[in-house]
Coordinates of C-alpha atoms in Angstrom, one line a residue:
X63 CA -14.6 20.3 37.7
X64 CA -15.5 16.6 37.7
X65 CA -14.5 15.9 41.3
X66 CA -18.2 15.4 42.2
X67 CA -18.3 12.3 40.2
X68 CA -17.3 9.1 42.1
X69 CA -14.6 7.2 40.3
X70 CA -15.6 3.8 38.9
X71 CA -15.0 1.1 41.5
X72 CA -12.3 -1.2 40.3
X73 CA -13.1 -4.9 40.6
X74 CA -9.9 -6.1 39.0
X75 CA -9.0 -9.5 40.5
X76 CA -5.3 -9.2 40.2
X77 CA -5.3 -6.2 42.6
X78 CA -7.1 -8.3 45.1
X79 CA -4.4 -10.9 44.8
X80 CA -1.7 -8.3 45.2
X81 CA -3.3 -6.8 48.3
X82 CA -3.7 -10.3 49.7
X83 CA -0.1 -11.1 49.3
X84 CA 1.7 -7.8 49.8
X85 CA -0.3 -6.5 52.7
X86 CA -0.9 -9.9 54.3
X87 CA -3.7 -12.2 53.6
X88 CA -3.8 -14.0 56.9
X89 CA -2.0 -12.5 59.8
X90 CA -4.6 -12.9 62.5
X91 CA -5.7 -16.1 64.3
X92 CA -5.8 -18.4 61.3
X93 CA -3.9 -21.4 60.0
X94 CA -2.0 -23.1 62.8
X95 CA -2.7 -20.6 65.5
X96 CA -5.6 -22.7 66.8
X97 CA -7.3 -19.5 68.1
X98 CA -10.5 -19.8 65.9
X99 CA -13.3 -22.3 66.0
X100 CA -15.5 -23.5 63.3
X101 CA -18.4 -21.3 64.4
X102 CA -19.9 -19.0 61.8
X103 CA -20.4 -15.3 62.2
X104 CA -23.2 -15.1 59.6
X105 CA -25.3 -17.3 57.4
X106 CA -26.6 -16.1 54.0
X107 CA -29.1 -18.6 52.6
X108 CA -27.3 -21.9 52.6
X109 CA -23.8 -20.4 52.7
X110 CA -22.0 -19.6 55.9
X111 CA -19.2 -17.1 56.7
X112 CA -16.7 -18.5 59.2
X113 CA -14.9 -16.7 62.0
X114 CA -11.6 -17.3 60.2
X115 CA -12.9 -15.7 56.9
X116 CA -14.2 -12.7 58.7
X117 CA -11.0 -12.3 60.8
X118 CA -8.9 -12.6 57.7
X119 CA -10.8 -10.0 55.7
X120 CA -11.0 -7.6 58.7
X121 CA -7.3 -8.0 59.4
X122 CA -6.5 -7.2 55.7
X123 CA -8.5 -4.0 55.8
X124 CA -6.9 -2.9 59.1
X125 CA -3.5 -3.5 57.7
X126 CA -4.2 -1.6 54.6
X127 CA -5.4 1.4 56.5
X128 CA -2.5 1.2 58.9
X129 CA -0.1 1.3 56.0
X130 CA -1.8 4.4 54.6
X131 CA -1.7 6.1 58.0
X132 CA 1.9 5.1 58.7
X133 CA 1.0 3.7 62.1
X134 CA -0.6 0.6 63.7
X135 CA -4.4 1.0 63.8
X136 CA -6.0 -0.5 67.0
X137 CA -9.3 -2.2 66.5
X138 CA -11.0 0.3 68.7
X139 CA -10.2 3.0 66.3
X140 CA -10.9 0.9 63.2
X141 CA -14.4 0.3 64.6
X142 CA -14.9 4.0 65.0
X143 CA -14.5 4.2 61.2
X144 CA -17.1 1.4 60.8
X145 CA -14.6 -1.0 59.3
X146 CA -15.9 -4.1 61.1
X147 CA -19.4 -3.4 59.7
X148 CA -18.1 -2.6 56.2
X149 CA -16.1 -5.8 56.0
X150 CA -19.0 -7.9 57.3
X151 CA -21.3 -6.3 54.7
X152 CA -18.9 -7.1 51.9
X153 CA -18.7 -10.7 52.9
X154 CA -22.4 -11.0 53.2
X155 CA -22.8 -9.6 49.7
X156 CA -20.1 -11.9 48.3
X157 CA -21.9 -14.9 49.9
X158 CA -25.2 -13.8 48.3
X159 CA -23.5 -13.6 44.9
X160 CA -21.8 -17.0 45.5
X161 CA -25.2 -18.5 46.3
X162 CA -26.7 -17.1 43.0
X163 CA -23.7 -18.3 41.0
X164 CA -24.3 -21.8 42.4
X165 CA -28.0 -21.7 41.5
X166 CA -27.1 -20.6 37.9
X167 CA -24.4 -23.2 37.6
X168 CA -21.7 -20.6 37.0
X169 CA -18.0 -21.3 37.7
X170 CA -14.6 -21.0 36.1
X171 CA -12.2 -23.7 35.1
X172 CA -8.8 -24.6 36.4
X173 CA -7.1 -22.9 33.5
X174 CA -8.6 -19.5 34.4
X175 CA -7.6 -19.9 38.1
X176 CA -4.1 -21.0 37.1
X177 CA -3.8 -18.0 34.8
X178 CA -4.6 -15.6 37.7
X179 CA -2.1 -17.4 40.0
X180 CA 0.6 -17.0 37.4
X181 CA 0.3 -13.2 37.3
X182 CA 1.3 -12.7 41.0
X183 CA 4.8 -11.5 41.6
X184 CA 5.0 -13.0 45.0
X185 CA 4.8 -16.5 43.4
X186 CA 7.8 -15.9 41.1
X187 CA 11.2 -17.5 41.6
X188 CA 14.6 -15.9 41.1
X189 CA 14.3 -16.2 37.3
X190 CA 11.1 -14.1 37.3
X191 CA 8.9 -17.1 36.4
X192 CA 6.2 -18.8 38.4
X193 CA 7.7 -21.2 40.9
X194 CA 5.6 -23.9 42.6
X195 CA 7.8 -24.1 45.7
X196 CA 7.6 -20.3 46.2
X197 CA 3.9 -20.4 45.7
X198 CA 3.3 -23.0 48.3
X199 CA 5.7 -21.5 50.8
X200 CA 4.2 -18.0 50.4
X201 CA 0.7 -19.4 51.1
X202 CA 1.9 -21.6 54.0
X203 CA 3.6 -18.6 55.6
X204 CA 0.2 -16.9 55.5
X205 CA -1.7 -19.8 56.9
X206 CA -3.3 -21.1 53.7
X207 CA -2.8 -24.1 51.4
X208 CA -3.1 -24.0 47.6
X209 CA -6.4 -25.7 47.6
X210 CA -8.1 -23.1 49.9
X211 CA -6.4 -20.2 48.1
X212 CA -7.4 -21.5 44.6
X213 CA -11.0 -22.1 45.8
X214 CA -11.2 -18.5 47.1
X215 CA -9.8 -17.4 43.7
X216 CA -12.3 -19.5 41.8
X217 CA -15.2 -18.0 43.8
X218 CA -13.9 -14.5 43.3
X219 CA -13.5 -14.9 39.6
X220 CA -17.0 -16.4 39.3
X221 CA -18.4 -13.5 41.2
X222 CA -16.7 -11.2 38.8
X223 CA -18.2 -13.0 35.9
X224 CA -21.7 -12.8 37.4
X225 CA -21.2 -9.1 38.3
X226 CA -20.0 -8.3 34.8
X227 CA -23.0 -9.9 33.3
X228 CA -25.3 -7.8 35.5
X229 CA -23.4 -4.6 34.8
X230 CA -23.0 -5.2 31.0
X231 CA -26.3 -3.5 30.2
X232 CA -25.6 -0.4 32.3
X233 CA -25.9 2.9 30.4
X234 CA -26.3 6.4 31.6
X235 CA -29.0 8.6 30.1
X236 CA -27.6 10.4 27.0
X237 CA -28.4 13.8 28.4
X238 CA -27.0 13.2 31.9
X239 CA -23.3 14.0 31.2
X240 CA -24.3 17.0 29.0
X241 CA -26.6 18.4 31.8
X242 CA -24.0 18.0 34.5
X243 CA -21.2 19.4 32.4
X244 CA -23.4 22.2 31.2
X245 CA -23.9 23.2 34.9
X246 CA -20.3 22.7 36.0
X247 CA -18.6 23.8 32.8
X248 CA -20.4 27.1 32.3
X249 CA -18.1 30.1 32.7
X250 CA -19.0 33.7 33.7
X251 CA -17.0 36.8 33.7
X252 CA -17.7 40.1 35.4
X253 CA -16.3 43.6 36.3
X254 CA -16.3 44.7 39.9
X255 CA -15.3 47.5 42.2
X256 CA -15.0 47.6 46.0
X257 CA -16.8 50.5 47.6
X258 CA -15.3 51.5 50.9
X259 CA -16.4 53.9 53.8
X260 CA -15.1 56.9 51.8
X261 CA -18.1 56.6 49.6
X262 CA -20.5 57.3 52.5
X263 CA -21.9 60.8 52.6
X264 CA -20.9 61.1 56.2
X265 CA -18.9 58.9 58.7
X266 CA -20.7 56.3 60.7
X267 CA -21.3 57.9 64.2
X268 CA -20.4 56.2 67.4
X269 CA -23.1 53.8 68.7
X270 CA -25.5 55.0 71.3
X271 CA -26.0 53.1 74.5
X272 CA -29.2 51.7 73.2
X273 CA -27.6 50.5 70.0
X274 CA -24.7 48.9 71.9
X275 CA -27.2 47.1 74.1
X276 CA -29.2 45.9 71.1
X277 CA -26.0 44.6 69.4
X278 CA -24.9 42.9 72.6
X279 CA -28.3 41.2 73.2
X280 CA -28.6 40.1 69.5
X281 CA -25.2 38.3 69.6
X282 CA -24.8 36.9 73.1
X283 CA -22.9 33.9 71.6
X284 CA -20.0 36.2 70.5
X285 CA -19.6 37.5 74.1
X286 CA -19.8 34.3 76.1
X287 CA -16.8 32.8 77.7
X288 CA -16.5 29.1 76.9
X289 CA -16.3 26.4 79.6
X290 CA -12.7 26.7 81.0
X291 CA -10.9 23.9 82.9
X292 CA -8.0 24.9 85.1
X293 CA -5.7 22.0 84.8
X294 CA -2.4 21.2 86.6
X295 CA -0.4 18.4 85.0
X296 CA 3.0 16.7 85.0
X297 CA 4.3 15.4 81.7
X298 CA 7.4 14.2 79.9
X299 CA 7.9 13.8 76.2
X300 CA 10.7 12.1 74.2
X301 CA 11.4 15.4 72.4
X302 CA 12.1 17.1 75.8
X303 CA 14.5 14.4 77.0
X304 CA 16.1 14.0 73.6
X305 CA 17.5 17.5 73.7
X306 CA 19.8 16.6 76.6
X307 CA 20.9 13.1 75.4
X308 CA 24.4 12.7 73.8
X309 CA 24.7 10.1 71.1
X310 CA 28.2 8.7 70.4
X311 CA 29.5 9.4 66.9
X312 CA 30.2 5.7 66.4
X313 CA 26.5 4.9 67.0
X314 CA 25.5 7.5 64.3
X315 CA 28.0 6.0 61.8
X316 CA 26.6 2.5 62.5
X317 CA 23.1 3.7 62.0
X318 CA 24.0 5.3 58.7
X319 CA 25.8 2.2 57.4
X320 CA 22.8 0.0 58.4
X321 CA 20.5 1.8 56.0
X322 CA 22.2 2.2 52.6
X323 CA 18.9 2.2 50.7
X324 CA 17.6 5.1 52.8
X325 CA 20.6 7.4 52.0
X326 CA 21.3 6.2 48.5
X327 CA 18.3 6.3 46.3
X328 CA 18.5 4.6 42.9
X329 CA 17.4 6.2 39.7
X330 CA 13.6 6.2 39.4
X331 CA 11.0 6.8 36.7
X332 CA 7.7 8.5 37.3
X333 CA 5.3 6.2 35.4
X334 CA 1.7 5.8 34.2
X335 CA 0.6 2.4 32.9
X336 CA -2.3 1.2 30.9
X337 CA -2.8 -2.6 30.7
X338 CA -4.3 -4.7 27.9
X339 CA -5.7 -8.2 27.6
X340 CA -3.5 -9.1 24.6
X341 CA -0.3 -8.0 22.8
X342 CA -2.4 -7.2 19.8
X343 CA -4.7 -4.8 21.8
X344 CA -1.6 -3.0 23.2
X345 CA 0.0 -2.7 19.8
X346 CA -3.1 -1.3 18.2
X347 CA -3.4 1.3 21.0
X348 CA 0.3 2.3 20.6
X349 CA -0.3 2.7 16.8
X350 CA -3.2 5.1 17.5
X351 CA -1.0 7.1 19.9
X352 CA 1.9 7.2 17.4
X353 CA -0.6 8.4 14.7
X354 CA -1.9 11.2 17.0
X355 CA -5.4 9.8 16.9
X356 CA -5.6 9.9 20.7
X357 CA -3.4 10.9 23.6
X358 CA -2.5 8.8 26.6
X359 CA -5.0 10.4 29.0
X360 CA -7.8 10.0 26.6
X361 CA -6.9 6.4 26.0
X362 CA -7.0 5.7 29.8
X363 CA -10.5 7.4 30.0
X364 CA -11.6 5.3 27.0
X365 CA -10.7 2.1 28.9
X366 CA -12.6 3.3 32.0
X367 CA -9.4 4.2 34.0
X368 CA -9.0 7.2 36.2
X369 CA -5.7 9.1 36.7
X370 CA -5.2 7.4 40.1
X371 CA -5.6 3.9 38.5
X372 CA -2.9 4.5 35.9
X373 CA -0.5 6.3 38.2
X374 CA 2.4 4.0 39.1
X375 CA 4.3 6.6 41.2
X376 CA 8.1 6.9 41.3
X377 CA 9.3 3.4 40.3
X378 CA 12.8 1.9 40.8
X379 CA 14.2 -0.6 38.3
X380 CA 14.1 -3.4 40.9
X381 CA 10.3 -3.2 41.2
X382 CA 9.7 -4.1 37.5
X383 CA 9.9 -7.3 35.6
X384 CA 13.0 -7.8 33.5
X385 CA 11.2 -7.0 30.2
X386 CA 9.6 -3.9 31.7
X387 CA 12.8 -2.8 33.4
X388 CA 14.8 -3.0 30.1
X389 CA 12.2 -1.0 28.2
X390 CA 11.4 1.7 30.9
X391 CA 15.0 2.3 32.1
X392 CA 16.4 1.9 28.6
X393 CA 14.6 5.0 27.5
X394 CA 16.7 8.2 27.7
X395 CA 13.9 10.7 27.9
X396 CA 10.2 10.9 28.9
X397 CA 7.6 9.5 26.5
X398 CA 5.4 6.6 25.8
X399 CA 6.9 3.1 25.4
X400 CA 5.5 -0.3 24.7
X401 CA 3.9 -2.7 24.3
X402 CA 5.9 -4.2 27.2
X403 CA 5.3 -7.5 29.0
X404 CA 4.6 -6.7 32.7
X405 CA 3.5 -8.6 35.7
X406 CA -0.1 -7.5 34.9
X407 CA 0.0 -8.4 31.2
X408 CA 0.8 -6.4 28.0
X409 CA 1.2 -2.7 28.9
X410 CA 1.9 0.7 27.6
X411 CA 4.0 2.9 29.9
X412 CA 4.3 6.7 29.9
X413 CA 7.5 8.0 31.4
X414 CA 6.6 11.4 32.9
X415 CA 9.9 12.2 34.5
X416 CA 13.4 10.7 35.0
X417 CA 14.5 11.1 38.6
X418 CA 18.3 10.8 39.0
X419 CA 19.8 8.7 41.7
X420 CA 20.7 10.5 44.9
X421 CA 23.2 10.0 47.6
X422 CA 23.2 11.6 51.1
X423 CA 26.6 11.7 52.7
X424 CA 27.0 10.9 56.4
X425 CA 27.8 14.5 57.3
X426 CA 24.5 15.6 55.8
X427 CA 22.5 12.9 57.6
X428 CA 24.2 13.2 61.0
X429 CA 21.7 15.6 62.6
X430 CA 18.7 13.6 61.4
X431 CA 20.3 10.4 62.7
X432 CA 21.2 12.0 66.0
X433 CA 17.7 13.2 66.6
X434 CA 16.2 9.8 65.7
X435 CA 18.6 8.0 68.1
X436 CA 18.1 10.5 70.9
X437 CA 14.3 10.2 70.6
X438 CA 14.7 6.4 70.7
X439 CA 16.8 6.6 73.8
X440 CA 14.4 9.1 75.4
X441 CA 11.5 6.8 74.7
X442 CA 13.3 3.9 76.2
X443 CA 14.1 5.9 79.3
X444 CA 10.4 6.9 79.6
X445 CA 9.3 3.3 79.2
X446 CA 11.8 2.2 81.9
X447 CA 10.5 4.9 84.3
X448 CA 6.8 4.4 83.7
X449 CA 6.3 1.7 86.4
X450 CA 8.0 3.8 89.1
X451 CA 5.9 6.9 88.1
X452 CA 2.7 4.8 88.2
X453 CA 3.7 3.5 91.7
X454 CA 4.1 7.1 92.9
X455 CA 0.6 8.0 91.7
X456 CA -0.9 4.9 93.1
X457 CA 0.9 5.7 96.4
X458 CA -0.9 9.0 96.6
X459 CA 2.0 11.3 95.6
X460 CA 0.9 14.7 94.4
X461 CA 1.7 16.1 91.0
X462 CA 4.0 18.5 92.7
X463 CA 5.9 15.7 94.4
X464 CA 6.1 13.7 91.1
X465 CA 7.6 16.8 89.5
X466 CA 10.3 16.8 92.2
X467 CA 11.1 13.1 92.2
X468 CA 11.0 12.2 88.4
X469 CA 11.9 13.7 85.1
X470 CA 8.3 14.8 84.6
X471 CA 7.7 18.5 84.5
X472 CA 4.9 20.4 86.2
X473 CA 2.6 22.8 84.2
X474 CA -0.7 24.4 84.2
X475 CA -3.2 25.3 81.5
X476 CA -6.6 26.9 81.1
X477 CA -8.3 24.5 78.7
X478 CA -11.3 25.5 76.5
X479 CA -12.7 23.9 73.3
X480 CA -10.6 26.4 71.4
X481 CA -7.3 25.7 73.1
X482 CA -5.0 23.9 70.7
X483 CA -1.5 25.0 71.6
X484 CA 1.2 23.2 73.6
X485 CA 0.1 20.0 75.3
X486 CA -3.5 20.8 74.5
X487 CA -2.8 19.8 70.9
X488 CA -2.4 16.2 72.1
X489 CA -5.8 14.3 71.8
X490 CA -4.9 12.0 74.7
X491 CA -4.3 14.9 77.0
X492 CA -7.6 16.6 75.9
X493 CA -9.6 13.5 76.4
X494 CA -8.1 13.0 79.9
X495 CA -8.6 16.6 80.9
X496 CA -12.2 16.8 79.6
X497 CA -13.3 13.5 81.3
X498 CA -11.7 14.0 84.7
X499 CA -13.5 15.1 87.8
X500 CA -12.5 18.2 89.8
X501 CA -9.8 17.5 92.4
X502 CA -8.9 14.0 91.3
X503 CA -5.4 13.1 90.3
X504 CA -5.5 10.8 87.2
X505 CA -3.5 7.7 86.5
X506 CA -0.5 8.1 84.2
X507 CA -1.6 8.1 80.6
X508 CA 0.5 7.7 77.4
X509 CA 0.3 10.7 75.1
X510 CA -0.3 10.3 71.4
X511 CA 3.2 11.6 70.8
X512 CA 4.7 8.9 73.0
X513 CA 5.2 10.8 76.3
X514 CA 3.4 10.4 79.6
X515 CA 1.0 12.7 81.5
X516 CA -1.0 12.8 84.7
X517 CA -3.2 15.7 85.7
X518 CA -5.6 17.2 88.1
X519 CA -8.6 19.5 87.2
X520 CA -8.4 22.1 89.8
X521 CA -11.7 23.9 88.9
X522 CA -14.1 24.4 86.0
X523 CA -15.6 27.7 85.0
X524 CA -19.0 27.2 83.4
X525 CA -19.8 29.1 80.2
X526 CA -20.9 32.6 81.1
X527 CA -22.0 35.8 79.3
X528 CA -19.3 38.4 79.7
X529 CA -20.8 41.6 81.2
X530 CA -21.2 44.4 78.6
X531 CA -18.8 46.8 80.3
X532 CA -16.0 44.3 79.9
X533 CA -16.6 43.9 76.1
X534 CA -17.9 47.4 75.3
X535 CA -15.1 48.1 72.8
X536 CA -15.7 44.8 71.0
X537 CA -19.4 45.4 70.8
X538 CA -18.9 48.9 69.5
X539 CA -16.5 47.7 66.8
X540 CA -19.0 44.9 65.8
X541 CA -21.8 47.4 65.6
X542 CA -19.7 49.9 63.6
X543 CA -18.7 47.2 61.1
X544 CA -22.3 46.0 60.7
X545 CA -23.7 49.6 60.4
X546 CA -21.0 50.5 57.9
X547 CA -21.9 47.4 55.8
X548 CA -25.6 48.3 55.9
X549 CA -25.0 51.9 54.8
X550 CA -22.5 50.8 52.1
X551 CA -24.9 48.3 50.7
X552 CA -27.6 51.0 50.4
X553 CA -25.0 53.3 48.6
X554 CA -24.0 50.4 46.3
X555 CA -27.6 49.7 45.4
X556 CA -28.1 53.4 44.6
X557 CA -25.0 53.2 42.3
X558 CA -26.5 50.1 40.7
X559 CA -29.7 52.0 40.0
X560 CA -27.6 54.6 38.1
X561 CA -26.0 51.9 36.0
X562 CA -29.3 50.3 35.3
X563 CA -30.5 53.7 34.2
X564 CA -27.8 53.9 31.6
X565 CA -24.6 55.0 33.3
X566 CA -21.7 52.8 32.0
X567 CA -20.1 50.8 34.8
X568 CA -16.6 52.1 33.9
X569 CA -17.9 55.7 34.2
X570 CA -19.3 55.0 37.7
X571 CA -15.9 53.5 38.7
X572 CA -14.1 56.5 37.3
X573 CA -16.4 58.9 39.1
X574 CA -15.6 57.1 42.4
X575 CA -11.8 57.3 41.7
X576 CA -11.7 53.5 41.2
X577 CA -10.5 51.2 38.4
X578 CA -12.9 48.3 37.6
X579 CA -11.3 44.9 37.9
X580 CA -12.2 42.4 35.2
X581 CA -12.7 38.9 36.5
X582 CA -11.9 36.5 33.6
X583 CA -14.7 33.9 32.9
X584 CA -14.5 31.1 35.4
X585 CA -16.6 28.2 36.5
X586 CA -19.0 28.3 39.5
X587 CA -16.6 26.4 41.7
X588 CA -13.8 29.0 41.2
X589 CA -13.6 32.0 43.4
X590 CA -12.2 35.1 41.7
X591 CA -9.4 36.7 43.7
X592 CA -10.7 39.5 45.9
X593 CA -14.4 38.6 45.9
X594 CA -16.4 36.4 48.2
X595 CA -18.0 33.0 47.5
X596 CA -21.4 34.7 48.1
X597 CA -20.8 37.0 45.2
X598 CA -19.9 34.1 42.9
X599 CA -23.1 32.4 43.8
X600 CA -25.1 35.5 43.0
X601 CA -23.2 36.0 39.7
X602 CA -24.2 32.5 38.5
X603 CA -27.9 33.2 39.4
X604 CA -27.9 36.5 37.5
X605 CA -28.7 37.4 33.9
X606 CA -26.4 39.0 31.4
X607 CA -25.6 42.6 32.4
X608 CA -27.1 42.3 35.8
X609 CA -25.6 44.0 38.9
X610 CA -24.8 42.1 42.0
X611 CA -23.9 43.4 45.5
X612 CA -22.1 41.4 48.2
X613 CA -19.9 42.0 51.2
X614 CA -16.1 42.3 50.6
X615 CA -14.1 39.1 50.5
X616 CA -12.7 39.6 54.0
X617 CA -16.2 40.0 55.5
X618 CA -15.0 42.9 57.6
X619 CA -18.1 45.0 56.9
X620 CA -15.9 47.9 55.9
X621 CA -16.3 47.3 52.1
X622 CA -19.0 46.2 49.6
X623 CA -18.4 44.8 46.2
X624 CA -20.5 45.9 43.3
X625 CA -20.2 43.7 40.2
X626 CA -21.7 43.6 36.7
X627 CA -22.0 40.3 34.8
X628 CA -20.3 40.8 31.5
X629 CA -19.9 37.4 29.9
X630 CA -21.7 34.0 29.9
X631 CA -19.9 31.2 28.2
X632 CA -22.0 28.0 28.0
X633 CA -20.1 24.7 28.1
X634 CA -19.5 23.4 24.5
X635 CA -19.4 19.6 24.5
X636 CA -18.3 19.7 20.8
X637 CA -15.2 21.8 21.5
X638 CA -12.0 19.9 21.0
X639 CA -10.7 21.0 24.4
X640 CA -13.8 19.6 26.1
X641 CA -14.0 16.2 24.5
X642 CA -11.9 14.5 27.1
X643 CA -14.1 15.9 29.9
X644 CA -17.2 14.7 28.1
X645 CA -15.8 11.2 27.6
X646 CA -14.6 11.1 31.2
X647 CA -18.0 12.2 32.5
X648 CA -19.8 9.7 30.4
X649 CA -17.5 6.9 31.5
X650 CA -17.8 7.8 35.2
X651 CA -21.6 8.1 35.0
X652 CA -21.8 4.8 33.2
X653 CA -19.6 3.2 35.8
X654 CA -21.7 4.6 38.6
X655 CA -24.9 3.3 37.0
X656 CA -23.2 -0.1 36.7
X657 CA -22.2 0.0 40.4
X658 CA -25.7 1.1 41.5
X659 CA -27.2 -1.7 39.3
X660 CA -25.0 -4.3 40.9
X661 CA -25.8 -3.0 44.4
X662 CA -29.5 -3.3 43.7
X663 CA -29.1 -6.7 42.3
X664 CA -26.9 -7.9 45.2
X665 CA -29.4 -6.4 47.7
X666 CA -32.3 -8.3 46.1
X667 CA -30.3 -11.6 46.3
X668 CA -29.4 -10.9 49.9
X669 CA -32.9 -10.2 50.9
X670 CA -34.2 -13.3 49.1
X671 CA -31.7 -15.6 50.6
X672 CA -32.1 -14.2 54.1
X673 CA -29.2 -13.2 56.5
X674 CA -28.6 -14.4 60.0
X675 CA -25.9 -12.8 62.1
X676 CA -24.3 -14.5 65.1
X677 CA -23.4 -11.6 67.4
X678 CA -21.5 -13.7 69.9
X679 CA -19.1 -15.0 67.2
X680 CA -18.7 -11.5 65.8
X681 CA -17.8 -10.1 69.2
X682 CA -15.4 -13.0 69.8
X683 CA -13.4 -12.2 66.6
X684 CA -13.2 -8.5 67.4
X685 CA -11.9 -9.2 70.9
X686 CA -8.9 -11.1 69.5
X687 CA -7.6 -8.0 67.8
X688 CA -5.3 -5.6 69.7

């Protein structure tokens, strides 16, 4: 119900550190690579943004998104998402805040910076404690030295302090949450029946020629053939070759033995975590939980955390600090434990489930391993043959000849915008086919699935209206459905007049041989089974006892729903079951106001300082990415 509210943007510095170190804080053209110059990509007031800084931030974002997608993301695709612009905008905003912090004389001391450094797992030694040598080596491997890293950390912490000051006075109007929840939380119930063609006084007659022509002319778009490309192609895919590749049993056994963690999963715990600044704060919160004054979810909302922010996922023992590991994995059943000392400070953990260790024997994993190995061998064979295939195409070989001389297979397809089966499902094939000229044999292109394709567009049929004689049956069916719907609507409205005149709805249903269906009170974003969204919209616009008519849920035109509004249940913010929703709404609205306030403040600083972009330097950074 509250999905419309944007979750509060987290500006917790330690997560910035974790992202920097786990995903990769350098990685592209920095440190000792020598690839970057001292030129700036932008200047904000008196503060500049270097190519190295922009490249590092952009690389970090690309890596993050690549990890989420499970594949390497090329810069060309990242730019389609606007990632280059987004990163630049964030750096410009940070520079504007840095400039203002300098003007105000704001900064944080070495103790605060050191405390942040100490919290990062990547800087811990084998004993779980901060290790200076590990710290310096980790930074060095990522192209940074401690002085640069700590200065970046100091600036980030100072920006947080400035931002918190700006946002501290943010407050949402008292009535805002109540108004929104009153709209979203209202529930309505109704009784309904579906009136079918049997209720018509006489069957709908067959359409006349004039009616067919009118239906056809009114809906030409329904009876128009789309542009159709007649394509001949040759292709080869790893999946096709893999089916014929034999993999020795010894190779499968070796692959199984090489990945013990994959086939033997340790015991895990599904966890939520709420962090606190001090042990005393964590202990006080645990006491409230133990006393039943608040539950874990409400405590998270009270602290401005969403369910996504407290969710730790399925956690193995090795990923926790020694203290947290002993507490979490020492518990024998789900529940709340703590306070516990974690890498992110004193915490309370909620164990939602205990997931037993699993072990997959070789026999059960054999087929999966065989398929993986065969696909790898097939991909290697395709890669090895690519140059020879490209030479054939460059030498003028036809697709038919390539089919004969290589492992590529000849095929044809009639491609329209709606064709999504077979090779047409591959975006690389679709792009190639839709951009090619008639009669030209394309170069060999790699498919998104890892195969190869070359093609020739033999002809293109332009969009064309199908003659009425060819679609007469379709037009007749469409007219009949529409006419049935029109007549049923008129009948339903007549029945509605009877109910408004005093006939009980149940008696009307009984007279029609129907049993009214009671839709339990639901919110406006819920669709009752069997009815259309249009009916739900009208139900929430109606008054108590009103009658609503709408097409059947399937939209076939062969049924009409008649409904009577029976219950209106306003959202009660004082109800015990709704208190968490009210608190969550107030927290999210307050967070959004704070974010908007900071955005306005940062924009004013940016405009006052002035921003100069150096497009040549920006382009130079982007060209260095693959």
